[in-house]
């Protein structure tokens, strides 16, 4: 299959939105930008189109997809039993990096929810994405546009590296501002529970839902026989091919530890990089977790290009969006943590 390359510079923008919407309405697949990561979109109402997403990504069939909407009327089409607290979250965080899980109506294909009676919904804060959804007038199922298990794509070139020739189109639209996937919260339990951390933090959600909880799978490895609330949490995920380790400790101890390693690459903070004498990749500022989120997946892709046998990644704090970065890294490292 030849993947159409659609540009979003000023003279091509309207044509790209119209073409992407046409492909999606006709049951095709298109990678689209969002503020979190690039998504691989297809009509959420078309079971055949949804099958193409799972096939292109090599995604396990039991891992449900997030439905992307552009207005509140679409939310009512796809979900029901929406509590008042969720409406307040929508008012505060939408459009934005928050996915909310509700009981589903049956408007979307069963395969989108991987057989569950719930549906995950998000309104992305990205003009191109919103314009495409609006033009197609369809809720779009859109998981991250990467090969399943590999680091998520934060540029169209990352998408191209994984999916060129496997999907109908890629919309080229620069870097994603946030860099990690949305926060996922379920309203199908009482109290509501955060299943995946993202840029909307537990602290922010607590202002609207004081008793919100954080699922234990966020920071720990589920047992093989354990049923996890969010099926995506059980897979080794976001992982480069290089053997990765998450390293916890102060900057001096981290530098001393990695400087003694051979054939290794260190993934470190800007503030400590001078002390690191082996091959290093800087993934942002220790003092600003949002910079780490922004670079995280690009750095994990660079780890594989470094040629090193092992990567030692300095663990961020779990504050704010740092929790989301930590959650992705511990999975990239297959839960191998070194405490200094
Ligand atoms: P991705 O599309 O790659 O961002 O992954 C979507 C995440 O949302 C995965 O971790 C899914 O398991 C989770 N998810 C989507 N729909 C549901 C649902 N109905 N119930 C629980 N988790 C869901
Ligand atoms: Mg994903």
Coordinates of C-alpha atoms and ligand atoms in Angstrom, one line a residue:
X1 CA 0.0 0.0 0.0
X2 CA 1.2 3.5 -0.8
X3 CA 0.8 5.8 2.2
X4 CA -0.3 9.3 1.2
X5 CA 1.8 12.1 2.7
X6 CA -0.4 15.0 3.6
X7 CA 1.1 18.4 4.5
X8 CA -0.3 21.1 6.8
X9 CA 1.5 24.2 5.7
X10 CA -0.8 27.1 4.9
X11 CA -1.5 26.4 1.2
X12 CA -2.1 22.7 1.8
X13 CA -4.1 22.9 5.1
X14 CA -7.7 22.9 3.8
X15 CA -7.0 20.2 1.2
X16 CA -5.2 18.0 3.8
X17 CA -8.1 18.2 6.3
X18 CA -10.6 17.4 3.5
X19 CA -8.5 14.5 2.2
X20 CA -7.9 13.0 5.6
X21 CA -11.6 13.3 6.4
X22 CA -12.5 11.6 3.1
X23 CA -10.1 8.7 3.7
X24 CA -11.6 8.2 7.2
X25 CA -15.2 8.4 6.0
X26 CA -14.4 5.8 3.4
X27 CA -13.2 3.3 6.0
X28 CA -9.4 4.1 5.7
X29 CA -6.7 4.8 8.2
X30 CA -4.8 8.1 8.7
X31 CA -2.2 9.1 11.3
X32 CA -3.1 12.4 12.7
X33 CA -1.3 14.8 15.1
X34 CA -2.6 15.5 18.6
X35 CA -1.1 17.4 21.5
X36 CA -0.1 14.2 23.2
X37 CA 1.3 11.8 20.5
X38 CA 0.4 11.1 16.9
X39 CA -2.7 8.9 16.7
X40 CA -3.6 6.2 14.1
X41 CA -7.2 7.1 13.3
X42 CA -10.1 5.3 11.7
X43 CA -13.9 5.6 12.0
X44 CA -14.9 4.3 15.4
X45 CA -18.3 3.3 13.9
X46 CA -16.8 1.0 11.2
X47 CA -15.7 -2.4 12.5
X48 CA -13.7 -3.1 9.2
X49 CA -11.8 0.2 9.5
X50 CA -11.0 -0.5 13.2
X51 CA -9.6 -3.9 12.2
X52 CA -7.1 -2.1 10.0
X53 CA -5.7 -0.2 13.1
X54 CA -5.1 -3.4 15.0
X55 CA -3.5 -5.0 11.9
X56 CA -1.2 -2.0 11.1
X57 CA 0.1 -1.7 14.7
X58 CA 0.2 -5.4 15.5
X59 CA -1.9 -4.5 18.5
X60 CA -3.3 -7.2 20.8
X61 CA -7.1 -7.6 20.1
X62 CA -7.9 -7.2 23.9
X63 CA -6.4 -3.7 24.1
X64 CA -9.2 -1.2 23.6
X65 CA -8.9 2.1 21.7
X66 CA -9.6 5.7 22.7
X67 CA -12.4 7.4 20.8
X68 CA -11.5 11.0 19.8
X69 CA -14.4 13.6 19.5
X70 CA -14.6 17.3 18.6
X71 CA -17.7 18.4 20.5
X72 CA -19.9 17.4 23.4
X73 CA -22.8 16.2 21.2
X74 CA -20.5 13.4 20.0
X75 CA -19.8 12.4 23.6
X76 CA -23.5 11.8 24.1
X77 CA -23.6 9.7 20.9
X78 CA -20.9 7.3 22.2
X79 CA -21.2 7.2 26.0
X80 CA -24.0 7.2 28.6
X81 CA -24.3 7.4 32.4
X82 CA -22.0 10.4 32.4
X83 CA -21.7 11.8 36.0
X84 CA -21.7 15.4 36.9
X85 CA -18.1 15.3 38.0
X86 CA -17.1 14.1 34.5
X87 CA -18.9 17.0 32.9
X88 CA -16.9 19.3 35.2
X89 CA -13.7 17.6 34.1
X90 CA -14.7 18.1 30.5
X91 CA -15.3 21.8 31.1
X92 CA -11.9 22.2 32.8
X93 CA -9.6 19.9 30.8
X94 CA -11.2 19.5 27.3
X95 CA -10.0 20.0 24.7
X96 CA -6.9 18.4 26.4
X97 CA -4.9 15.4 27.4
X98 CA -7.6 13.7 29.5
X99 CA -9.4 10.5 28.5
X100 CA -12.5 9.5 30.4
X101 CA -14.1 6.1 30.5
X102 CA -17.9 5.7 30.6
X103 CA -20.5 3.0 29.9
X104 CA -20.8 2.7 26.1
X105 CA -24.0 3.3 24.0
X106 CA -23.3 0.8 21.2
X107 CA -22.8 3.7 18.7
X108 CA -19.2 2.7 18.2
X109 CA -18.0 -0.7 17.0
X110 CA -17.5 -3.5 19.7
X111 CA -13.9 -4.0 18.7
X112 CA -13.1 -0.4 19.7
X113 CA -13.8 -1.4 23.3
X114 CA -12.2 -4.8 22.8
X115 CA -15.4 -6.5 24.1
X116 CA -15.8 -4.3 27.3
X117 CA -19.1 -2.5 28.0
X118 CA -17.2 0.8 28.4
X119 CA -15.7 3.3 26.0
X120 CA -12.7 5.7 26.5
X121 CA -13.3 9.2 25.1
X122 CA -11.1 12.3 24.6
X123 CA -11.3 15.7 22.9
X124 CA -7.8 16.5 21.7
X125 CA -6.4 20.0 22.1
X126 CA -5.0 20.2 18.5
X127 CA -6.5 22.3 15.7
X128 CA -5.7 19.9 12.9
X129 CA -7.1 16.9 14.8
X130 CA -10.3 18.8 15.7
X131 CA -10.8 20.0 12.2
X132 CA -10.4 16.5 10.7
X133 CA -12.9 15.0 13.2
X134 CA -15.3 17.8 12.6
X135 CA -15.0 17.5 8.8
X136 CA -15.4 13.7 8.9
X137 CA -18.3 14.2 11.4
X138 CA -17.3 10.9 13.0
X139 CA -15.8 9.9 16.3
X140 CA -12.4 8.5 15.5
X141 CA -10.7 5.5 17.2
X142 CA -7.1 6.5 17.5
X143 CA -4.4 4.7 19.5
X144 CA -0.8 5.9 19.3
X145 CA 0.5 5.6 15.7
X146 CA 3.4 3.3 16.4
X147 CA 4.1 -0.4 16.0
X148 CA 2.6 -1.9 19.2
X149 CA 5.2 -2.1 22.0
X150 CA 7.6 0.4 20.5
X151 CA 8.0 4.0 21.7
X152 CA 5.0 6.3 20.9
X153 CA 5.4 8.7 18.0
X154 CA 5.8 12.4 18.7
X155 CA 6.7 13.5 15.2
X156 CA 5.3 12.4 11.8
X157 CA 8.7 11.0 11.0
X158 CA 8.4 8.6 13.9
X159 CA 5.1 7.5 12.4
X160 CA 6.6 7.1 9.0
X161 CA 9.5 4.9 10.4
X162 CA 6.9 2.5 11.9
X163 CA 3.9 2.5 9.6
X164 CA 4.9 3.7 6.1
X165 CA 3.2 1.3 3.6
X166 CA 0.8 0.0 6.2
X167 CA -1.7 2.8 6.5
X168 CA -3.6 5.0 4.0
X169 CA -2.1 8.4 5.0
X170 CA 0.1 10.4 7.4
X171 CA -0.7 14.0 8.2
X172 CA 2.6 15.8 8.7
X173 CA 2.3 18.5 11.4
X174 CA 5.3 19.1 13.6
X175 CA 6.2 17.9 17.1
X176 CA 3.6 17.0 19.7
X177 CA 3.5 19.6 22.5
X178 CA 3.0 17.3 25.4
X179 CA 4.8 14.2 24.3
X180 CA 3.2 11.5 26.5
X181 CA -0.2 9.9 26.1
X182 CA -3.3 11.2 27.8
X183 CA -4.3 10.7 31.4
X184 CA -6.9 7.9 31.5
X185 CA -9.6 8.0 34.2
X186 CA -12.5 5.6 34.7
X187 CA -15.9 6.9 35.8
X188 CA -17.2 3.3 35.8
X189 CA -16.1 2.7 39.4
X190 CA -16.7 4.5 42.6
X191 CA -14.7 6.6 43.4
X192 CA -13.3 7.3 39.9
X193 CA -9.8 5.8 39.3
X194 CA -6.8 7.0 37.3
X195 CA -5.7 4.1 35.1
X196 CA -2.9 5.8 33.3
X197 CA -1.1 9.0 34.3
X198 CA -0.6 11.8 31.8
X199 CA -0.3 15.6 31.6
X200 CA -3.5 16.1 33.6
X201 CA -2.1 15.2 37.0
X202 CA -3.8 13.5 40.0
X203 CA -3.4 16.7 41.9
X204 CA -5.4 18.6 39.3
X205 CA -8.1 15.9 39.2
X206 CA -8.4 15.9 43.0
X207 CA -9.6 19.5 42.8
X208 CA -12.8 18.2 41.1
X209 CA -12.9 14.6 42.5
X210 CA -11.4 14.8 46.0
X211 CA -11.5 11.0 46.5
X212 CA -10.0 10.0 43.0
X213 CA -7.7 7.0 43.3
X214 CA -4.6 5.9 41.3
X215 CA -4.7 2.3 40.0
X216 CA -1.8 0.3 41.5
X217 CA -0.8 -0.9 38.0
X218 CA 0.5 2.7 37.3
X219 CA 3.7 2.0 39.2
X220 CA 3.9 -1.7 39.7
X221 CA 4.1 -4.7 37.4
X222 CA 0.8 -6.6 37.2
X223 CA 1.0 -10.4 37.8
X224 CA 0.6 -12.5 34.7
X225 CA -2.7 -13.8 36.0
X226 CA -4.0 -10.4 37.2
X227 CA -6.9 -8.7 35.5
X228 CA -6.0 -5.1 35.0
X229 CA -8.6 -2.3 34.6
X230 CA -6.8 -0.9 31.6
X231 CA -5.6 -3.7 29.4
X232 CA -2.8 -1.6 27.8
X233 CA -1.1 -1.5 31.2
X234 CA -0.2 -5.2 31.2
X235 CA 2.0 -5.2 28.1
X236 CA 5.7 -4.4 27.9
X237 CA 5.4 -1.1 26.4
X238 CA 7.1 2.0 25.0
X239 CA 10.3 -0.1 24.7
X240 CA 13.4 0.4 22.6
X241 CA 15.1 -2.8 21.4
X242 CA 18.1 -1.9 23.7
X243 CA 18.1 -3.4 27.2
X244 CA 16.9 -0.6 29.4
X245 CA 17.2 0.0 33.2
X246 CA 15.6 2.7 35.2
X247 CA 18.1 4.1 37.8
X248 CA 16.9 5.8 40.9
X249 CA 19.3 8.0 43.0
X250 CA 21.0 11.4 43.3
X251 CA 22.9 13.0 40.3
X252 CA 26.4 12.3 41.8
X253 CA 25.6 8.6 42.4
X254 CA 24.0 8.3 38.9
X255 CA 27.2 9.8 37.3
X256 CA 29.5 7.5 39.3
X257 CA 27.4 4.5 38.4
X258 CA 27.1 5.1 34.7
X259 CA 30.7 6.2 34.3
X260 CA 31.7 2.7 35.3
X261 CA 29.6 1.0 32.6
X262 CA 30.8 -0.3 29.3
X263 CA 28.9 -0.4 25.9
X264 CA 26.2 1.6 27.6
X265 CA 24.3 4.9 27.0
X266 CA 23.2 7.1 29.8
X267 CA 19.9 9.0 29.6
X268 CA 20.2 11.9 31.9
X269 CA 19.0 15.3 33.0
X270 CA 20.4 18.5 31.5
X271 CA 21.6 19.7 35.0
X272 CA 23.9 16.6 35.6
X273 CA 25.1 16.0 32.0
X274 CA 28.6 17.5 32.6
X275 CA 29.5 14.8 35.1
X276 CA 28.7 12.0 32.7
X277 CA 31.6 10.7 30.7
X278 CA 30.1 7.8 28.8
X279 CA 27.8 8.3 25.7
X280 CA 24.8 10.3 26.9
X281 CA 21.4 11.5 25.8
X282 CA 19.8 14.4 27.6
X283 CA 16.0 14.1 27.9
X284 CA 15.2 17.4 29.6
X285 CA 15.5 19.4 32.8
X286 CA 15.2 17.6 36.2
X287 CA 13.6 20.8 37.5
X288 CA 10.9 20.8 34.8
X289 CA 9.1 17.5 34.3
X290 CA 7.2 18.7 31.2
X291 CA 10.5 19.0 29.3
X292 CA 11.1 15.3 30.1
X293 CA 7.7 14.3 28.9
X294 CA 8.3 16.3 25.7
X295 CA 11.5 14.5 24.8
X296 CA 10.9 11.1 26.4
X297 CA 9.9 9.1 23.3
X298 CA 12.3 10.8 20.9
X299 CA 15.1 9.9 23.3
X300 CA 14.0 6.3 23.6
X301 CA 14.2 6.0 19.8
X302 CA 17.7 7.6 19.9
X303 CA 18.7 4.9 22.4
X304 CA 18.3 2.3 19.7
X305 CA 20.3 4.4 17.2
X306 CA 23.2 4.8 19.7
X307 CA 24.4 1.2 19.1
X308 CA 24.9 0.6 22.9
X309 CA 24.0 -2.8 24.5
X310 CA 22.4 -1.2 27.6
X311 CA 20.7 2.0 28.5
X312 CA 20.7 3.4 32.0
X313 CA 17.9 6.0 32.3
X314 CA 17.8 8.3 35.3
X315 CA 14.4 8.1 36.9
X316 CA 12.4 11.4 37.2
X317 CA 10.5 12.5 40.3
X318 CA 6.9 11.3 40.4
X319 CA 5.6 14.8 40.8
X320 CA 3.2 16.4 38.3
X321 CA 3.7 15.0 34.8
X322 CA 6.8 13.2 36.2
X323 CA 4.5 10.4 37.3
X324 CA 3.5 9.8 33.6
X325 CA 7.2 9.9 32.5
X326 CA 8.1 7.4 35.3
X327 CA 5.1 5.1 34.3
X328 CA 6.3 5.0 30.7
X329 CA 10.0 4.5 31.6
X330 CA 9.4 1.6 34.1
X331 CA 7.5 -0.2 31.2
X332 CA 10.3 0.6 28.7
X333 CA 12.7 -1.0 31.2
X334 CA 10.5 -4.0 31.6
X335 CA 10.3 -3.1 35.4
X336 CA 14.1 -3.4 35.9
X337 CA 14.9 -0.7 38.5
X338 CA 18.3 -0.1 40.0
X339 CA 18.2 1.8 43.3
X340 CA 21.6 3.5 44.1
Ligands
LIG1 P1 -3.3 4.2 23.4 O1 -4.4 4.3 22.4 O2 -2.0 3.6 22.8 O3 -3.0 5.6 24.0 O4 -3.8 3.3 24.5 C1 -5.1 3.5 25.0 C2 -5.1 3.1 26.5 O5 -6.4 3.3 27.0 C3 -4.7 1.7 26.7 O6 -3.9 1.6 27.9 C4 -6.1 1.0 26.9 O7 -6.0 -0.2 27.6 C5 -6.9 2.1 27.6 N1 -8.3 2.0 27.4 C6 -9.0 2.3 26.2 N2 -10.3 2.0 26.3 C7 -10.5 1.5 27.6 C8 -11.6 1.0 28.3 N3 -12.8 1.0 27.8 N4 -11.4 0.6 29.6 C9 -10.1 0.6 30.1 N5 -9.0 1.1 29.5 C10 -9.2 1.5 28.2
LIG2 MG1 0.0 3.3 22.6

